[in-house]
PDB file of C-alpha atoms and ligand atoms in Angstrom:
ATOM      1  CA  MET A   1       8.647 -15.198  -2.597  1.00 98.00           C
ATOM      2  CA  GLU A   2       9.076 -11.454  -2.943  1.00 98.00           C
ATOM      3  CA  ILE A   3       9.398  -9.097   0.052  1.00 98.00           C
ATOM      4  CA  ILE A   4       7.439  -5.866  -0.545  1.00 98.00           C
ATOM      5  CA  ALA A   5       8.879  -3.087   1.853  1.00 98.00           C
ATOM      6  CA  HIS A   6       6.022  -2.064   3.688  1.00 99.00           C
ATOM      7  CA  ARG A   7       5.528   1.855   3.873  1.00 99.00           C
ATOM      8  CA  GLY A   8       9.175   1.677   2.621  1.00 98.00           C
ATOM      9  CA  ALA A   9      11.871   0.118   5.160  1.00 98.00           C
ATOM     10  CA  SER A  10       9.619   1.081   8.038  1.00 98.00           C
ATOM     11  CA  GLY A  11      11.438  -1.071  10.496  1.00 98.00           C
ATOM     12  CA  TYR A  12      14.496   0.900  10.139  1.00 98.00           C
ATOM     13  CA  ALA A  13      13.168   4.643   9.208  1.00 98.00           C
ATOM     14  CA  PRO A  14       9.734   6.385   9.749  1.00 98.00           C
ATOM     15  CA  GLU A  15       7.165   4.897   7.686  1.00 99.00           C
ATOM     16  CA  ASN A  16       6.071   6.433   4.458  1.00 98.00           C
ATOM     17  CA  THR A  17       8.926   8.935   4.577  1.00 98.00           C
ATOM     18  CA  LEU A  18      11.604   9.641   1.857  1.00 98.00           C
ATOM     19  CA  SER A  19      14.092   8.140   4.041  1.00 98.00           C
ATOM     20  CA  ALA A  20      12.076   4.986   4.424  1.00 98.00           C
ATOM     21  CA  PHE A  21      11.825   4.461   0.716  1.00 98.00           C
ATOM     22  CA  LYS A  22      15.390   5.533  -0.061  1.00 98.00           C
ATOM     23  CA  LEU A  23      16.502   2.791   2.691  1.00 98.00           C
ATOM     24  CA  ALA A  24      14.177   0.301   1.106  1.00 98.00           C
ATOM     25  CA  VAL A  25      16.068   1.103  -2.417  1.00 98.00           C
ATOM     26  CA  GLU A  26      19.529   0.915  -0.830  1.00 98.00           C
ATOM     27  CA  MET A  27      18.763  -2.528   0.863  1.00 98.00           C
ATOM     28  CA  GLY A  28      17.864  -3.797  -2.465  1.00 98.00           C
ATOM     29  CA  ALA A  29      14.089  -4.057  -2.354  1.00 98.00           C
ATOM     30  CA  LYS A  30      12.532  -5.045  -5.519  1.00 98.00           C
ATOM     31  CA  ALA A  31       9.400  -3.611  -4.294  1.00 98.00           C
ATOM     32  CA  ILE A  32       7.718  -1.118  -2.033  1.00 98.00           C
ATOM     33  CA  GLU A  33       4.132  -0.318  -0.663  1.00 99.00           C
ATOM     34  CA  PHE A  34       3.102   2.791   0.384  1.00 99.00           C
ATOM     35  CA  ASP A  35      -0.387   4.482   1.204  1.00 99.00           C
ATOM     36  CA  VAL A  36      -2.013   7.417  -0.580  1.00 99.00           C
ATOM     37  CA  GLN A  37      -4.565   9.839   0.354  1.00 98.00           C
ATOM     38  CA  MET A  38      -6.026  13.180  -1.246  1.00 98.00           C
ATOM     39  CA  THR A  39      -5.642  16.423   0.514  1.00 98.00           C
ATOM     40  CA  LYS A  40      -8.135  19.131   0.747  1.00 98.00           C
ATOM     41  CA  ASP A  41      -6.644  20.920  -2.344  1.00 98.00           C
ATOM     42  CA  GLY A  42      -6.702  17.507  -4.402  1.00 98.00           C
ATOM     43  CA  GLU A  43      -3.125  16.848  -3.974  1.00 98.00           C
ATOM     44  CA  ILE A  44      -1.885  12.991  -3.729  1.00 98.00           C
ATOM     45  CA  ILE A  45       0.159  12.240  -0.608  1.00 99.00           C
ATOM     46  CA  VAL A  46       1.862   9.251   1.332  1.00 99.00           C
ATOM     47  CA  HIS A  47       0.286   8.634   4.325  1.00 98.00           C
ATOM     48  CA  HIS A  48      -1.225   5.694   6.168  1.00 98.00           C
ATOM     49  CA  ASP A  49      -3.453   6.940   9.039  1.00 98.00           C
ATOM     50  CA  TYR A  50      -6.662   9.227   7.965  1.00 98.00           C
ATOM     51  CA  PHE A  51      -6.020  11.436  10.789  1.00 98.00           C
ATOM     52  CA  LEU A  52      -2.798  13.040  12.150  1.00 98.00           C
ATOM     53  CA  GLY A  53      -1.233  12.512  15.489  1.00 98.00           C
ATOM     54  CA  ARG A  54       0.320   9.017  15.437  1.00 98.00           C
ATOM     55  CA  THR A  55       3.228   9.805  13.082  1.00 98.00           C
ATOM     56  CA  VAL A  56       3.245  13.203  12.741  1.00 97.00           C
ATOM     57  CA  ASN A  57       2.859  16.449  15.021  1.00 95.00           C
ATOM     58  CA  GLY A  58      -0.447  17.654  14.114  1.00 93.00           C
ATOM     59  CA  LYS A  59      -4.395  17.110  14.669  1.00 96.00           C
ATOM     60  CA  GLY A  60      -7.460  16.565  12.482  1.00 97.00           C
ATOM     61  CA  PHE A  61      -8.176  14.571   9.068  1.00 97.00           C
ATOM     62  CA  ILE A  62      -5.840  14.769   6.274  1.00 98.00           C
ATOM     63  CA  LYS A  63      -8.535  15.303   3.924  1.00 98.00           C
ATOM     64  CA  ASN A  64      -9.461  18.573   5.659  1.00 98.00           C
ATOM     65  CA  LYS A  65      -5.861  19.844   5.146  1.00 98.00           C
ATOM     66  CA  THR A  66      -4.099  21.346   2.329  1.00 98.00           C
ATOM     67  CA  LEU A  67      -0.778  20.271   0.810  1.00 98.00           C
ATOM     68  CA  ALA A  68       0.954  23.328   2.376  1.00 98.00           C
ATOM     69  CA  GLU A  69      -0.359  22.677   5.737  1.00 98.00           C
ATOM     70  CA  LEU A  70       0.817  19.135   5.797  1.00 98.00           C
ATOM     71  CA  LYS A  71       4.185  20.177   4.753  1.00 98.00           C
ATOM     72  CA  GLU A  72       4.517  22.162   8.109  1.00 98.00           C
ATOM     73  CA  LEU A  73       4.534  19.008   9.954  1.00 98.00           C
ATOM     74  CA  ASP A  74       7.218  16.659  11.287  1.00 98.00           C
ATOM     75  CA  ALA A  75       6.774  13.225  10.187  1.00 98.00           C
ATOM     76  CA  GLY A  76      10.073  11.907  11.556  1.00 98.00           C
ATOM     77  CA  SER A  77      10.675  12.907  15.156  1.00 98.00           C
ATOM     78  CA  TRP A  78       8.098  10.200  16.538  1.00 98.00           C
ATOM     79  CA  PHE A  79      10.348   7.570  15.186  1.00 98.00           C
ATOM     80  CA  SER A  80      13.704   9.242  16.280  1.00 98.00           C
ATOM     81  CA  LYS A  81      15.704  12.200  16.776  1.00 98.00           C
ATOM     82  CA  GLU A  82      17.724  11.650  13.805  1.00 98.00           C
ATOM     83  CA  TYR A  83      14.396  11.935  11.667  1.00 98.00           C
ATOM     84  CA  GLU A  84      13.618  15.155  13.082  1.00 98.00           C
ATOM     85  CA  GLY A  85      12.201  17.373  10.208  1.00 97.00           C
ATOM     86  CA  GLU A  86      11.202  14.615   7.775  1.00 98.00           C
ATOM     87  CA  LYS A  87       8.043  15.475   5.812  1.00 98.00           C
ATOM     88  CA  ILE A  88       4.922  13.939   4.515  1.00 98.00           C
ATOM     89  CA  PRO A  89       5.890  13.144   0.773  1.00 98.00           C
ATOM     90  CA  THR A  90       3.776  13.569  -2.273  1.00 99.00           C
ATOM     91  CA  ILE A  91       3.560  10.773  -4.790  1.00 98.00           C
ATOM     92  CA  LYS A  92       5.491  12.524  -7.171  1.00 98.00           C
ATOM     93  CA  GLU A  93       8.371  12.812  -4.571  1.00 98.00           C
ATOM     94  CA  ILE A  94       8.370   8.974  -4.300  1.00 98.00           C
ATOM     95  CA  PHE A  95       8.558   8.881  -8.150  1.00 98.00           C
ATOM     96  CA  ASP A  96      11.740  11.202  -8.108  1.00 98.00           C
ATOM     97  CA  ILE A  97      13.706   8.921  -5.775  1.00 98.00           C
ATOM     98  CA  VAL A  98      12.507   5.397  -6.509  1.00 98.00           C
ATOM     99  CA  PRO A  99      14.183   3.947  -9.423  1.00 98.00           C
ATOM    100  CA  LYS A 100      11.741   2.545 -12.232  1.00 97.00           C
ATOM    101  CA  GLY A 101      12.569  -1.077 -11.901  1.00 97.00           C
ATOM    102  CA  VAL A 102      11.152  -0.803  -8.308  1.00 98.00           C
ATOM    103  CA  GLU A 103       7.668  -2.436  -8.212  1.00 98.00           C
ATOM    104  CA  LEU A 104       4.983   0.010  -6.625  1.00 99.00           C
ATOM    105  CA  HIS A 105       2.323  -1.345  -4.531  1.00 99.00           C
ATOM    106  CA  ILE A 106       0.105   1.786  -4.233  1.00 99.00           C
ATOM    107  CA  GLU A 107      -2.428   1.600  -1.507  1.00 99.00           C
ATOM    108  CA  ILE A 108      -5.336   3.992  -2.008  1.00 98.00           C
ATOM    109  CA  LYS A 109      -6.814   5.128   1.174  1.00 98.00           C
ATOM    110  CA  LYS A 110     -10.664   6.084   0.438  1.00 98.00           C
ATOM    111  CA  LEU A 111     -13.519   6.917   2.836  1.00 97.00           C
ATOM    112  CA  ASN A 112     -17.277   6.724   2.250  1.00 97.00           C
ATOM    113  CA  ILE A 113     -17.462  10.287   3.701  1.00 98.00           C
ATOM    114  CA  ASP A 114     -14.924  11.442   0.855  1.00 98.00           C
ATOM    115  CA  ARG A 115     -15.983   9.919  -2.451  1.00 97.00           C
ATOM    116  CA  ARG A 116     -13.679  12.279  -4.500  1.00 98.00           C
ATOM    117  CA  GLU A 117     -12.040  10.228  -7.414  1.00 98.00           C
ATOM    118  CA  ILE A 118      -8.630   9.889  -5.763  1.00 98.00           C
ATOM    119  CA  GLU A 119      -8.097   6.723  -8.110  1.00 98.00           C
ATOM    120  CA  LYS A 120      -8.325   9.027 -11.235  1.00 98.00           C
ATOM    121  CA  GLU A 121      -5.829  11.240  -9.728  1.00 98.00           C
ATOM    122  CA  VAL A 122      -3.416   8.576  -8.715  1.00 98.00           C
ATOM    123  CA  PHE A 123      -3.678   6.895 -12.142  1.00 98.00           C
ATOM    124  CA  ARG A 124      -3.120  10.182 -13.928  1.00 98.00           C
ATOM    125  CA  LEU A 125      -0.073  10.739 -11.986  1.00 98.00           C
ATOM    126  CA  VAL A 126       1.243   7.218 -12.284  1.00 98.00           C
ATOM    127  CA  SER A 127       0.749   7.110 -15.620  1.00 98.00           C
ATOM    128  CA  GLU A 128       2.360  10.375 -16.297  1.00 98.00           C
ATOM    129  CA  ALA A 129       5.397   9.045 -14.403  1.00 98.00           C
ATOM    130  CA  GLY A 130       5.577   6.357 -16.802  1.00 98.00           C
ATOM    131  CA  ARG A 131       5.116   3.574 -14.106  1.00 98.00           C
ATOM    132  CA  ILE A 132       1.514   1.881 -14.909  1.00 98.00           C
ATOM    133  CA  GLU A 133       3.365  -1.306 -16.088  1.00 98.00           C
ATOM    134  CA  SER A 134       5.221  -1.668 -12.717  1.00 98.00           C
ATOM    135  CA  SER A 135       2.762  -0.526 -10.280  1.00 98.00           C
ATOM    136  CA  VAL A 136      -0.042  -2.681  -8.509  1.00 99.00           C
ATOM    137  CA  PHE A 137      -3.061  -0.548  -7.220  1.00 99.00           C
ATOM    138  CA  SER A 138      -4.717  -2.019  -4.105  1.00 99.00           C
ATOM    139  CA  SER A 139      -7.358  -0.857  -1.659  1.00 98.00           C
ATOM    140  CA  PHE A 140      -9.737  -1.985   0.971  1.00 98.00           C
ATOM    141  CA  ASP A 141     -12.328   0.036  -0.945  1.00 98.00           C
ATOM    142  CA  HIS A 142     -13.176  -2.529  -3.483  1.00 98.00           C
ATOM    143  CA  GLU A 143     -15.642  -0.095  -5.349  1.00 98.00           C
ATOM    144  CA  CYS A 144     -12.732   2.176  -5.936  1.00 98.00           C
ATOM    145  CA  LEU A 145     -10.705  -0.635  -7.405  1.00 98.00           C
ATOM    146  CA  LYS A 146     -13.639  -1.685  -9.530  1.00 98.00           C
ATOM    147  CA  GLN A 147     -14.032   2.008 -10.705  1.00 97.00           C
ATOM    148  CA  LEU A 148     -10.373   2.104 -11.392  1.00 98.00           C
ATOM    149  CA  PHE A 149     -10.354  -0.950 -13.336  1.00 98.00           C
ATOM    150  CA  GLU A 150     -13.340  -0.077 -15.534  1.00 97.00           C
ATOM    151  CA  LEU A 151     -11.607   2.939 -16.465  1.00 96.00           C
ATOM    152  CA  HIS A 152      -8.066   1.461 -17.183  1.00 97.00           C
ATOM    153  CA  PRO A 153      -7.304  -2.280 -16.946  1.00 98.00           C
ATOM    154  CA  VAL A 154      -4.438  -1.811 -14.670  1.00 98.00           C
ATOM    155  CA  LYS A 155      -3.166  -4.567 -12.076  1.00 98.00           C
ATOM    156  CA  ILE A 156      -5.357  -4.239  -9.077  1.00 98.00           C
ATOM    157  CA  GLY A 157      -4.876  -5.888  -5.431  1.00 99.00           C
ATOM    158  CA  VAL A 158      -7.867  -6.689  -3.546  1.00 99.00           C
ATOM    159  CA  LEU A 159      -7.049  -5.978  -0.030  1.00 98.00           C
ATOM    160  CA  VAL A 160      -8.921  -7.862   2.702  1.00 98.00           C
ATOM    161  CA  SER A 161      -8.514  -8.415   6.728  1.00 98.00           C
ATOM    162  CA  SER A 162     -11.229 -10.851   7.328  1.00 98.00           C
ATOM    163  CA  ASN A 163     -11.862 -14.522   6.960  1.00 98.00           C
ATOM    164  CA  LEU A 164     -14.074 -14.317   3.902  1.00 98.00           C
ATOM    165  CA  VAL A 165     -16.479 -17.306   3.444  1.00 98.00           C
ATOM    166  CA  GLU A 166     -15.593 -17.767  -0.251  1.00 98.00           C
ATOM    167  CA  PRO A 167     -12.997 -15.672  -1.268  1.00 98.00           C
ATOM    168  CA  VAL A 168     -12.658 -16.750  -4.911  1.00 98.00           C
ATOM    169  CA  LYS A 169     -16.371 -16.377  -5.545  1.00 98.00           C
ATOM    170  CA  TYR A 170     -16.327 -12.890  -3.843  1.00 98.00           C
ATOM    171  CA  LEU A 171     -13.626 -11.788  -6.222  1.00 98.00           C
ATOM    172  CA  VAL A 172     -15.276 -13.541  -9.528  1.00 98.00           C
ATOM    173  CA  ASP A 173     -18.677 -12.423  -8.794  1.00 98.00           C
ATOM    174  CA  ASN A 174     -17.676  -8.832  -8.229  1.00 98.00           C
ATOM    175  CA  ASN A 175     -15.210  -8.923 -11.393  1.00 98.00           C
ATOM    176  CA  LEU A 176     -12.448  -8.212  -8.992  1.00 98.00           C
ATOM    177  CA  ASN A 177     -10.217 -11.451 -10.089  1.00 98.00           C
ATOM    178  CA  LYS A 178      -7.884  -9.323 -11.906  1.00 98.00           C
ATOM    179  CA  TYR A 179      -4.345  -9.691 -10.487  1.00 98.00           C
ATOM    180  CA  SER A 180      -4.045 -10.360  -6.840  1.00 99.00           C
ATOM    181  CA  PHE A 181      -5.680 -11.041  -3.549  1.00 99.00           C
ATOM    182  CA  ASN A 182      -4.177  -9.296  -0.795  1.00 99.00           C
ATOM    183  CA  GLN A 183      -4.994 -11.055   2.435  1.00 98.00           C
ATOM    184  CA  SER A 184      -3.862 -10.249   6.192  1.00 98.00           C
ATOM    185  CA  VAL A 185      -1.631 -12.979   7.611  1.00 98.00           C
ATOM    186  CA  ALA A 186      -4.356 -13.369  10.237  1.00 98.00           C
ATOM    187  CA  PHE A 187      -6.571 -15.180   7.678  1.00 98.00           C
ATOM    188  CA  ILE A 188      -4.683 -16.820   5.174  1.00 98.00           C
ATOM    189  CA  LYS A 189      -5.109 -20.495   4.901  1.00 97.00           C
ATOM    190  CA  PRO A 190      -3.122 -23.064   2.396  1.00 98.00           C
ATOM    191  CA  GLU A 191      -6.757 -24.046   0.804  1.00 98.00           C
ATOM    192  CA  VAL A 192      -7.174 -20.469  -0.219  1.00 98.00           C
ATOM    193  CA  VAL A 193      -3.632 -20.103  -1.384  1.00 98.00           C
ATOM    194  CA  LYS A 194      -4.369 -22.998  -3.944  1.00 98.00           C
ATOM    195  CA  ASN A 195      -7.717 -21.877  -4.803  1.00 98.00           C
ATOM    196  CA  MET A 196      -6.434 -18.276  -5.766  1.00 98.00           C
ATOM    197  CA  HIS A 197      -3.754 -19.817  -7.749  1.00 98.00           C
ATOM    198  CA  ASP A 198      -5.922 -22.173  -9.583  1.00 98.00           C
ATOM    199  CA  ALA A 199      -8.164 -19.008 -10.399  1.00 98.00           C
ATOM    200  CA  GLY A 200      -5.175 -17.315 -11.635  1.00 98.00           C
ATOM    201  CA  LEU A 201      -4.503 -14.806  -8.981  1.00 98.00           C
ATOM    202  CA  LYS A 202      -1.316 -14.263  -6.929  1.00 99.00           C
ATOM    203  CA  VAL A 203      -1.371 -14.171  -3.136  1.00 99.00           C
ATOM    204  CA  PHE A 204      -0.020 -11.158  -1.310  1.00 99.00           C
ATOM    205  CA  ILE A 205       0.027 -11.012   2.578  1.00 99.00           C
ATOM    206  CA  HIS A 206       0.178  -8.170   4.819  1.00 98.00           C
ATOM    207  CA  SER A 207       2.104  -7.546   7.018  1.00 98.00           C
ATOM    208  CA  VAL A 208       4.574 -10.153   8.065  1.00 98.00           C
ATOM    209  CA  ASN A 209       7.462  -9.024  10.565  1.00 98.00           C
ATOM    210  CA  GLU A 210       8.645 -12.360  11.943  1.00 98.00           C
ATOM    211  CA  ILE A 211      11.177 -14.710  10.185  1.00 98.00           C
ATOM    212  CA  GLU A 212       9.163 -17.807  11.268  1.00 98.00           C
ATOM    213  CA  ILE A 213       5.833 -16.634   9.881  1.00 98.00           C
ATOM    214  CA  ALA A 214       7.899 -15.261   6.567  1.00 98.00           C
ATOM    215  CA  LYS A 215       9.099 -18.786   6.154  1.00 98.00           C
ATOM    216  CA  GLN A 216       5.810 -20.169   6.725  1.00 98.00           C
ATOM    217  CA  MET A 217       4.297 -18.039   4.129  1.00 98.00           C
ATOM    218  CA  GLU A 218       6.934 -19.152   1.752  1.00 98.00           C
ATOM    219  CA  ASN A 219       6.308 -22.833   2.362  1.00 98.00           C
ATOM    220  CA  TRP A 220       2.840 -22.061   1.568  1.00 98.00           C
ATOM    221  CA  GLY A 221       3.624 -20.744  -1.607  1.00 98.00           C
ATOM    222  CA  ILE A 222       2.511 -17.243  -0.899  1.00 98.00           C
ATOM    223  CA  ASP A 223       3.804 -14.939  -3.750  1.00 98.00           C
ATOM    224  CA  ALA A 224       4.789 -11.886  -1.809  1.00 98.00           C
ATOM    225  CA  ILE A 225       4.613 -10.584   1.623  1.00 98.00           C
ATOM    226  CA  PHE A 226       4.609  -6.989   2.950  1.00 98.00           C
ATOM    227  CA  SER A 227       7.238  -6.512   5.645  1.00 98.00           C
ATOM    228  CA  LYS A 228       8.904  -3.388   7.499  1.00 98.00           C
ATOM    229  CA  TYR A 229      12.072  -5.226   6.969  1.00 98.00           C
ATOM    230  CA  PRO A 230      13.100  -5.633   3.450  1.00 98.00           C
ATOM    231  CA  ASP A 231      15.923  -8.089   4.681  1.00 98.00           C
ATOM    232  CA  ILE A 232      13.581 -10.255   6.818  1.00 98.00           C
ATOM    233  CA  MET A 233      14.538 -13.425   5.253  1.00 95.00           C
ATOM    234  CA  THR A 234      18.210 -13.166   5.919  1.00 92.00           C
ATOM    235  CA  LYS A 235      18.224 -10.990   9.048  1.00 84.00           C
TER     236      LYS A 235
HETATM  237  O1  G3P B 301      -0.989  -3.215   1.552  1.00 66.68           O
HETATM  238  C1  G3P B 301      -0.922  -3.979   2.619  1.00 66.68           C
HETATM  239  C2  G3P B 301      -1.045  -3.214   3.843  1.00 66.68           C
HETATM  240  O2  G3P B 301      -0.494  -2.028   3.617  1.00 66.68           O
HETATM  241  C3  G3P B 301      -2.418  -2.848   4.232  1.00 66.68           C
HETATM  242  O3  G3P B 301      -2.773  -2.372   5.482  1.00 66.68           O
HETATM  243  O4  G3P B 301      -3.110  -0.732   7.204  1.00 66.68           O
HETATM  244  O5  G3P B 301      -0.785  -1.418   6.579  1.00 66.68           O
HETATM  245  O6  G3P B 301      -2.173  -0.060   4.899  1.00 66.68           O
HETATM  246  P1  G3P B 301      -2.103  -1.155   6.119  1.00 66.68           P
HETATM  247 MG1   MG B 302      -0.798   0.079   3.438  1.00 66.68          MG
END
């Protein structure tokens, strides 16, 4: 079972920062996950929440801030003094520090109140960086994934966090049965794992930070888990 460093090695360094990604690479992670959003001026940055405040010393919507404004903020102090001054990174900065051999799980954050085509710009940047083959594009916004796949047949991971009645049927009926089903640990069950595998899809589980659960996922034949501890299986 593969371990995907969720928001980088975010159990050990502030999530979605260069420090967290550098550490994940140093720890030998073969795959990392990060969240991308579009700034007011159309830049692609790496941050989880739509609003500032939890992990940065600012307020308001990311989508209403320019890159320059976001770069003023501190994304490290909330985690520990050691990381004071850490910045919100751009996707390009991730490409600069993460070796090409590391698989990228790029989670596109998109809102119904902001339908700018973030997926197109993310695809353009990943493509320019020569990383399409080693990237999986995921999102809770399935329309966005559909639009992306229709433009370019990339690997897409359909993110869900609910107990779907007929998950394979949902993916097939919506033409989303392309690469992976990214379910929450709260709603996975062995029967679904089997059905997904039979349908030719991988199953990735978010987020698993306890060793007992990680082992259970491995026993169930899960292909990969997202974890803030890249070393979860040996720690
Ligand atoms: O991609 C897995 C996971 O990151 C999805 O949820 O909220 O942590 O971005 P979230
Ligand atoms: Mg995410």
